[in-house]
XYZ file of C-alpha atoms in Angstrom:
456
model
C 202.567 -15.399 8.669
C 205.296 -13.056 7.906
C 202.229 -11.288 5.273
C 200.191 -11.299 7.497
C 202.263 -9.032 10.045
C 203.341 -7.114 7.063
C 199.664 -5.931 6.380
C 198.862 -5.334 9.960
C 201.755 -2.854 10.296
C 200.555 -1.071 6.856
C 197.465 -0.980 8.408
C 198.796 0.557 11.492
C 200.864 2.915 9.530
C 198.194 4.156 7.386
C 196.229 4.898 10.493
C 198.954 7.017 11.584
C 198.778 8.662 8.084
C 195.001 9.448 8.779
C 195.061 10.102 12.514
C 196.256 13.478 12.156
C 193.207 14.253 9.689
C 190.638 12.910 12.494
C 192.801 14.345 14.964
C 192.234 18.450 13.435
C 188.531 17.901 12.378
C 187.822 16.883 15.416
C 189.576 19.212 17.329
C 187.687 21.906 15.041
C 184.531 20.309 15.992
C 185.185 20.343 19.838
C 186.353 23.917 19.607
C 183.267 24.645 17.838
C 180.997 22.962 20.408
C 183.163 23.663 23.578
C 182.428 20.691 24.676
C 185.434 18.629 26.826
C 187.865 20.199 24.367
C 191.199 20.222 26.355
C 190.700 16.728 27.937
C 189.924 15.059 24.823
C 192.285 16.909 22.694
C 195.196 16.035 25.097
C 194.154 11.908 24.958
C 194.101 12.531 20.751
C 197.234 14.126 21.036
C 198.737 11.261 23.147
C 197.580 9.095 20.993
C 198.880 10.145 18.100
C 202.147 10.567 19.835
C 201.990 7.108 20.552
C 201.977 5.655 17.315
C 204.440 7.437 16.598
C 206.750 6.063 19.019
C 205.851 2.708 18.733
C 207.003 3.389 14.549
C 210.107 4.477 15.550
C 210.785 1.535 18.374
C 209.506 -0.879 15.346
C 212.210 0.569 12.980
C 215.231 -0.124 15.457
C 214.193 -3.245 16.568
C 212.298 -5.109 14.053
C 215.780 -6.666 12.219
C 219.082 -6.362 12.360
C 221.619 -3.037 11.541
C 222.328 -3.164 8.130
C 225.544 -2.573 8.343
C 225.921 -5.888 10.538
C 223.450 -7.919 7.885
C 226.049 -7.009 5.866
C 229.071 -7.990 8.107
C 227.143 -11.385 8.232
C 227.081 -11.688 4.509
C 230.610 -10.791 4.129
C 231.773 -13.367 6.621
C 229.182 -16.051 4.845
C 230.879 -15.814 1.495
C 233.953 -18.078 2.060
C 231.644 -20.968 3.733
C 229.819 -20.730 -0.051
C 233.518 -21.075 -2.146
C 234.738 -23.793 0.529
C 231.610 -25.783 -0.153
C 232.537 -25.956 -3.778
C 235.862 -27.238 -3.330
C 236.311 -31.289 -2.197
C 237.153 -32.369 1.255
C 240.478 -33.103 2.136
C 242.093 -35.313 4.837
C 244.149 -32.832 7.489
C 246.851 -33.838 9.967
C 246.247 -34.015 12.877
C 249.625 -34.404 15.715
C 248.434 -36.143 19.380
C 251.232 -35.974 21.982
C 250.291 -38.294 24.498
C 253.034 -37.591 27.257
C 252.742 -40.349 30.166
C 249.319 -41.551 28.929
C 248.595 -44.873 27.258
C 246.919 -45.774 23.855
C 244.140 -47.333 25.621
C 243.404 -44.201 28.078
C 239.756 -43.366 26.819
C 240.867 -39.814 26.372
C 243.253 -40.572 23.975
C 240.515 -42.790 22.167
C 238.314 -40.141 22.311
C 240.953 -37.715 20.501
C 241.354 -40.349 17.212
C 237.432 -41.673 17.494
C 236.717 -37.579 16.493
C 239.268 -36.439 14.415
C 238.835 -39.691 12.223
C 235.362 -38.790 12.290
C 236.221 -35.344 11.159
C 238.592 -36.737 8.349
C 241.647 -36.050 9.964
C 244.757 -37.999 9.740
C 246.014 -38.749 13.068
C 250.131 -39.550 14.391
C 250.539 -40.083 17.869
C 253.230 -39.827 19.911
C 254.371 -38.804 23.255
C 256.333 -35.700 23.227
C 258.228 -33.106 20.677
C 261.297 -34.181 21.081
C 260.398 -37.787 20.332
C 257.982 -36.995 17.445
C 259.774 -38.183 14.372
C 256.440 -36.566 12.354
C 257.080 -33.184 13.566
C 260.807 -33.003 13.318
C 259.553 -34.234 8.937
C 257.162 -32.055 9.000
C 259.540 -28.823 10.190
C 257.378 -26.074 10.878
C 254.565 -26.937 9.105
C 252.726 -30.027 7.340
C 250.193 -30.198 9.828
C 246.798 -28.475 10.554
C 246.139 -29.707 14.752
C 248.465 -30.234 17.566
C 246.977 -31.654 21.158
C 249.324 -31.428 24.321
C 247.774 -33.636 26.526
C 248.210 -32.995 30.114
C 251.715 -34.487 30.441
C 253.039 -33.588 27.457
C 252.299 -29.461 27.794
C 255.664 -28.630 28.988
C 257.036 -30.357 26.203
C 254.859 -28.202 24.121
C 255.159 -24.791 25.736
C 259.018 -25.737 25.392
C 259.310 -26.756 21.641
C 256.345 -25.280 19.545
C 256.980 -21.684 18.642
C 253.687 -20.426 18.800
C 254.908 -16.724 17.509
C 255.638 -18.245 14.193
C 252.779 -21.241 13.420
C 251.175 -21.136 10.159
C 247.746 -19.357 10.392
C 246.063 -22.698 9.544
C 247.694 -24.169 12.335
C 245.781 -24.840 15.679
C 247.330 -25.853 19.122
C 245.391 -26.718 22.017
C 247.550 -24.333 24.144
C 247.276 -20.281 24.901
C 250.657 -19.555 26.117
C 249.604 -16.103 27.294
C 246.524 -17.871 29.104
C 248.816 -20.236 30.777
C 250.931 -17.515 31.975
C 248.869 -15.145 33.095
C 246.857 -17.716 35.451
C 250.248 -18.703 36.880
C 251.577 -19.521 40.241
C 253.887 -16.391 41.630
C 254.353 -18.229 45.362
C 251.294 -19.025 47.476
C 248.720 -19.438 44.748
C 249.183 -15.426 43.600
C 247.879 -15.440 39.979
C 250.988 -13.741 37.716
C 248.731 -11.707 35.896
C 246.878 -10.208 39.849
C 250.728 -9.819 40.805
C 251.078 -7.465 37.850
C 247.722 -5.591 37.805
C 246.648 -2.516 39.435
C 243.402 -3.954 40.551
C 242.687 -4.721 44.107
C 240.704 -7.875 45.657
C 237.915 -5.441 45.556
C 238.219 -4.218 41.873
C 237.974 -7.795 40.648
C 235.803 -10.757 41.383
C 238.078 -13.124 42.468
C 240.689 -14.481 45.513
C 244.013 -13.116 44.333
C 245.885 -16.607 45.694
C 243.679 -18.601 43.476
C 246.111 -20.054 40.720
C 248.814 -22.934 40.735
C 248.780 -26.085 42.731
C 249.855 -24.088 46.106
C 245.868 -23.381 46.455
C 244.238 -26.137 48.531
C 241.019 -27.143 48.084
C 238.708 -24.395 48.274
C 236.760 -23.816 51.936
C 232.986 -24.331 51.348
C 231.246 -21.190 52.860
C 229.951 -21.980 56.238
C 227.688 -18.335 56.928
C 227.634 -14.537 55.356
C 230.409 -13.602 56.854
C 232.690 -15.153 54.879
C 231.573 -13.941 51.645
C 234.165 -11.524 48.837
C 231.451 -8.836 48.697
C 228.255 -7.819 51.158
C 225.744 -9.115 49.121
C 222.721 -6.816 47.987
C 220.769 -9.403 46.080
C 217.210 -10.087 47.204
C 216.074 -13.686 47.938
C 216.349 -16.295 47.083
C 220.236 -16.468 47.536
C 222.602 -19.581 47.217
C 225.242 -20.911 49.278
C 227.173 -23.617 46.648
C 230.198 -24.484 44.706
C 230.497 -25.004 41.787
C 233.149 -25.704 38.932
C 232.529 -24.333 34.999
C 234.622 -25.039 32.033
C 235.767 -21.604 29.830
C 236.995 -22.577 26.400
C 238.870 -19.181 25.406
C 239.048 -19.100 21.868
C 241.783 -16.358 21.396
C 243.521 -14.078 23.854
C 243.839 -10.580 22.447
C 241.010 -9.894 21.236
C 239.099 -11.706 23.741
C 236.414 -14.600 22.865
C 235.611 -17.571 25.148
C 233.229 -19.552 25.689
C 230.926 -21.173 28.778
C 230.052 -25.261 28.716
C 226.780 -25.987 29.614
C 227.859 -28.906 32.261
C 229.061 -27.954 35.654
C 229.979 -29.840 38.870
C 227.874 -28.232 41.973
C 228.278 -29.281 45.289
C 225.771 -27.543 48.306
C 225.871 -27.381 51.885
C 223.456 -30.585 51.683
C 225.768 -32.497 49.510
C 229.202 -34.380 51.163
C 229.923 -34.626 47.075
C 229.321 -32.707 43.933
C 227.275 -33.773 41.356
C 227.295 -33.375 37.449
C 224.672 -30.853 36.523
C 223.326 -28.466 33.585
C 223.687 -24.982 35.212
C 220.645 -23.079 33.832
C 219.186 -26.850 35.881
C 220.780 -26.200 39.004
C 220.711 -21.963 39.111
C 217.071 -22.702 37.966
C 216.674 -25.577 40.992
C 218.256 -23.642 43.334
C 216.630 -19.975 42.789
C 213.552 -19.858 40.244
C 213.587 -18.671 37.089
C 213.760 -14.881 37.616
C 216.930 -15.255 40.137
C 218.230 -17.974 38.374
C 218.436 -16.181 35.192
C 219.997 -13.213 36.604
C 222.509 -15.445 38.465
C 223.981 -16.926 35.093
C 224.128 -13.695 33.919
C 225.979 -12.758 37.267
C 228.413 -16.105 35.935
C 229.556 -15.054 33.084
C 229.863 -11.160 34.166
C 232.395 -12.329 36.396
C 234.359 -14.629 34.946
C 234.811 -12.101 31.783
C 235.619 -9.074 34.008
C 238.625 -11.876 35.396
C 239.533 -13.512 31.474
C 239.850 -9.204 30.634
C 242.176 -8.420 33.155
C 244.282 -11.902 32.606
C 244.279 -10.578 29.041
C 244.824 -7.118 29.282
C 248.387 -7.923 31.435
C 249.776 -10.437 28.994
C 251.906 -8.856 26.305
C 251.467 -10.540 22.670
C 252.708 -9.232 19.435
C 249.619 -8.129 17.401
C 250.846 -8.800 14.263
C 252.483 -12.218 14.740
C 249.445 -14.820 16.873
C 248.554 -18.267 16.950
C 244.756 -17.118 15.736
C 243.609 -20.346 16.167
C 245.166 -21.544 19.416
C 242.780 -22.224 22.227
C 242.569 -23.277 25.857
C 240.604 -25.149 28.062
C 240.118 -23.827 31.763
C 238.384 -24.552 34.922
C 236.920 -21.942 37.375
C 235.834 -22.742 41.054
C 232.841 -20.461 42.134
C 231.675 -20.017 45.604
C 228.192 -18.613 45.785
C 228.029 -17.343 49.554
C 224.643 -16.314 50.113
C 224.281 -14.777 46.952
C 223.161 -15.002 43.820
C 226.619 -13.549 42.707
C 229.793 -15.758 42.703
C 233.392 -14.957 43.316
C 236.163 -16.976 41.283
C 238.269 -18.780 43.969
C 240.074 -21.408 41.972
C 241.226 -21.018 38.745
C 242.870 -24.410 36.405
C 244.746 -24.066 33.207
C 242.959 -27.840 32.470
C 240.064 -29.517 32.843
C 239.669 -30.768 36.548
C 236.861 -32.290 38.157
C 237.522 -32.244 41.536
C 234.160 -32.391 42.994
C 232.801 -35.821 41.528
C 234.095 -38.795 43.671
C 233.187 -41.418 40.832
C 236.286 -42.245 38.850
C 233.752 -43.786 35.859
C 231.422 -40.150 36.401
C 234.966 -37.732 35.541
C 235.483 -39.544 32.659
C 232.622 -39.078 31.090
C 232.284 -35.225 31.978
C 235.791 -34.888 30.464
C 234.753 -36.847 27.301
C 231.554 -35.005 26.587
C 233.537 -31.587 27.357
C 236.849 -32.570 24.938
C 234.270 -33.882 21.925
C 232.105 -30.459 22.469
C 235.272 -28.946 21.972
C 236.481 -30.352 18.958
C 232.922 -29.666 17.529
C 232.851 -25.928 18.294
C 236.128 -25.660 16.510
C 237.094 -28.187 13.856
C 233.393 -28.082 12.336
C 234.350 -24.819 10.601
C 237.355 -24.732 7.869
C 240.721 -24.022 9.429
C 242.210 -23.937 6.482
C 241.434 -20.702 3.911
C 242.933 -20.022 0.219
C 244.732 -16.683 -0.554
C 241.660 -15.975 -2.954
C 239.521 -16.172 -0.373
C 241.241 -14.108 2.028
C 241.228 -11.329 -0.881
C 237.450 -12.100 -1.746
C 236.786 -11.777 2.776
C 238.645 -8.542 2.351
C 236.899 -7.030 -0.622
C 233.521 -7.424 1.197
C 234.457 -6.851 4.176
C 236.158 -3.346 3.002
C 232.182 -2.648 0.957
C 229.860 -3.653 3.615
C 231.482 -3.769 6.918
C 232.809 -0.190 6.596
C 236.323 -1.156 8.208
C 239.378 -0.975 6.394
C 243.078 -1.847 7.537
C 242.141 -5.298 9.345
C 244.470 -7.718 8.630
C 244.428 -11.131 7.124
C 244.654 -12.581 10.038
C 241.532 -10.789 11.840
C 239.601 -11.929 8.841
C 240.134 -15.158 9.784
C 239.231 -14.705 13.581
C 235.866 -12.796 12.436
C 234.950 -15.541 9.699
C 235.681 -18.718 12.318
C 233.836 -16.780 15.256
C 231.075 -16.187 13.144
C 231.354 -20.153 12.224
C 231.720 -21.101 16.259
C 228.506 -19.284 17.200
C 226.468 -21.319 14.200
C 227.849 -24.287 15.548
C 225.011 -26.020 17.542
C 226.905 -27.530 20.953
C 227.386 -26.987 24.644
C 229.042 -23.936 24.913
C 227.381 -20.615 24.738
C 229.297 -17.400 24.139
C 230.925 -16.274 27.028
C 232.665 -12.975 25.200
C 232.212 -11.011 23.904
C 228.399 -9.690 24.579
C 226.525 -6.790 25.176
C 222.787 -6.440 25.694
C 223.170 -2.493 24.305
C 223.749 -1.373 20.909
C 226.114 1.128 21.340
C 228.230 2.723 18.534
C 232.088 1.201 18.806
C 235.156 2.058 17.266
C 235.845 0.269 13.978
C 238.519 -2.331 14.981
C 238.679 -6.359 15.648
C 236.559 -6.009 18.717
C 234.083 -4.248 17.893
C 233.499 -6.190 14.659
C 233.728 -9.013 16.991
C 231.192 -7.531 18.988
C 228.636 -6.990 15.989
C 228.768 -10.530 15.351
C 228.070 -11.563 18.949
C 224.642 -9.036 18.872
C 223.795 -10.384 15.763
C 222.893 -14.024 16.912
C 221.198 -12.250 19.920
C 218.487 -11.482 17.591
C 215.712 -14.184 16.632
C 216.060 -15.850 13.640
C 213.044 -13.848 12.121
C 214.778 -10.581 12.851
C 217.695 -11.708 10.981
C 216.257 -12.802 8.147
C 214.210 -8.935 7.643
C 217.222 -7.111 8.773
């Protein structure tokens, strides 16, 4: 197939070759003759005009940059020398807080990292761990804070100083940012410059001072007038971010959402491309998820952009799980009202029903980001550098950027439930050469079909 499109554009390109041949002899012969000339010279003239467009479109769009093939081939290289070298068991820290051994999410933690050769400890918190206090500051690769045991964390862990291999389930920064000031004031809206009309969202939407959300009853109610053409939606719904790092920005969007309408007393669990596509048609409905994730990364940038973190000292592989309550109000556009620092699922009035949403959310985690190696030698940080310094044409990036750019690329290979959230950008336009944009090369790169990537 791919031969066959090969000859038909060498066939199109040698026609362009001779078009400009047929094009003067027979403008000679219409001058001669007098016949129609300017009418027909203009549509050969067009013509040839227009293959010569369509060469040029062809050449930006038939395969990737090469300077981002070549980003991609950098960033493949360690996956090739870690493939060589035999598997070996990690540790793995669970710190259970107030919950049980039996709890099913705690089963669901050792069921996967067993799976995923990890050795698993348990206990409750980290001043009771008698692995940690062995270990010191390192000696293990993954520590999980559940819910009653993050305090302990956010306490204990010094998350300025953790190995690079290490990975926490916490973003301090995150945490801190979507704080509650008094009244449900988010920290980080407390601290910005933007008003409730510069940002998507109810400033008094963090901490447990926010209520329940009010279901919208009629337009008036609505953040914004709302300019979108019908069809238009009046819903709730609740979507689970998992940001991946903090500064520079990557998250995530789960495919599973809990959407309650004005028809419904109760939410139900539901695929949101299914519902938007339900509720709106596929034209509105695509533009709507678009709309999604447009708004909840303007509000993950400004959390971001007001939380101070040392750039050369991170937790690169720290991550955080978060919940954001939409309200679509007659529009196809939502407006973040709610925002968790965990997974909550408010909506569903079936105990049995949030158990299971949780599970398939925590293992889709775990997949997204203990499939790829957490762990890379010092040769093959120096080997990532080498190429990266050849082919991706950026120099000064430091060792631990390489390892953000080679597990991002990993994440968005992973085959899961969550699709990239940020960054992404449906325009190709020239960047600085720094993390983010490098970042942002990789994103635009799996944005092309598979075809494309393998001519560019």
């Amino acid at each position: 197939m791919k031969e066959l499109v090969r000859n038909f554009l060498d066939l199109l390109n040698f026609l362009q070759m001779l078009l400009p041949l047929l094009l003067l002899r027979t403008s000679g012969m219409l001058l001669r003759r007098r016949v129609f000339s300017g009418p027909l010279l203009l549509l050969l003239a067009l013509l040839c005009l227009y293959y010569r467009t369509q060469k040029w479109s062809r050449s930006g769009s038939e395969g990737v940059p090469v300077e981002t093939s070549s980003l991609i081939s950098a960033l493949e290289a360690p996956v090739q020398l870690l493939s060589q070298k035999p598997r070996y068991h990690q540790k793995a820290m669970v710190l259970m807080g107030q919950h049980l051994l039996s709890d099913t999410e705690v089963q669901l933690y050792l069921h996967v990292l067993q799976q995923m050769h990890f050795k698993v400890h348990m206990s409750r918190y980290v001043e009771t761990s008698s692995f940690l206090k062995a270990q010191g500051g390192g000696g293990w690769s993954l520590l999980l804070c559940l819910s009653s045991s993050e305090q302990s964390c956010l306490r204990r862990i010094s998350f300025s100083h953790l190995h690079q291999h290490q990975m926490v389930n916490l973003l301090p920064g995150l945490i801190g940012a979507f704080s509650d000031v008094g009244g449900g004031l988010c920290r980080f809206s407390a601290r910005s410059q933007l008003t409730e009309l510069d940002l998507p969202m109810k400033p008094h939407a963090c901490g447990s001072a926010n209520q329940k959300p009010h279901f919208p009853r009629d337009r008036s109610d609505g953040h914004f007038p709302s300019k979108a053409p019908l069809p238009v939606l009046v819903a709730m719904m609740n979507v689970y971010i998992l940001v991946t790092s903090l500064t520079p920005l990557t998250s995530f969007l789960h495919d599973i959402s809990v959407v309650m309408t004005n028809q419904d007393q109760y939410g139900q669990r539901m695929k949101i491309r299914d519902f938007l596509l339900q509720q709106l048609g596929p034209t509105a409905s695509h533009e709507s998820l678009g709309q999604i994730k447009k708004v909840i990364g303007v509000v993950l940038q400004a959390a971001s952009a007001n939380e101070k973190q040392e750039s050369d000292v991170r937790c690169v592989l720290c991550f955080q799980l978060l919940t954001f309550s939409l309200v679509f109000n007659s529009s196809i556009t939502p407006v973040v009202v709610q925002v968790d620092t965990k997974l909550t699922f408010k909506g569903l009035r079936d105990t049995f029903q949030r158990q299971i949403t949780r599970d398939l959310i925590l293992e889709d985690t775990l997949t997204i980001l203990l499939r790829p190696p957490t762990h890379l030698s010092s040769e093959t940080h120096l080997s990532l550098k080498k190429l990266m310094e050849q082919y991706g044409g950026c120099r000064g990036t430091n060792t631990v950027d390489f390892l953000l750019l080679f597990r991002f690329n990993q994440q968005l290979k992973t085959s899961c439930a969550f699709q990239l959230l940020y960054p992404t950008s449906p325009y190709p336009s020239p960047a600085p050469c720094d993390t983010s944009s490098l970042l942002l090369q990789i994103s635009r790169y799996y944005q092309f079909p598979p075809n494309s990537r393998e001519n560019g």
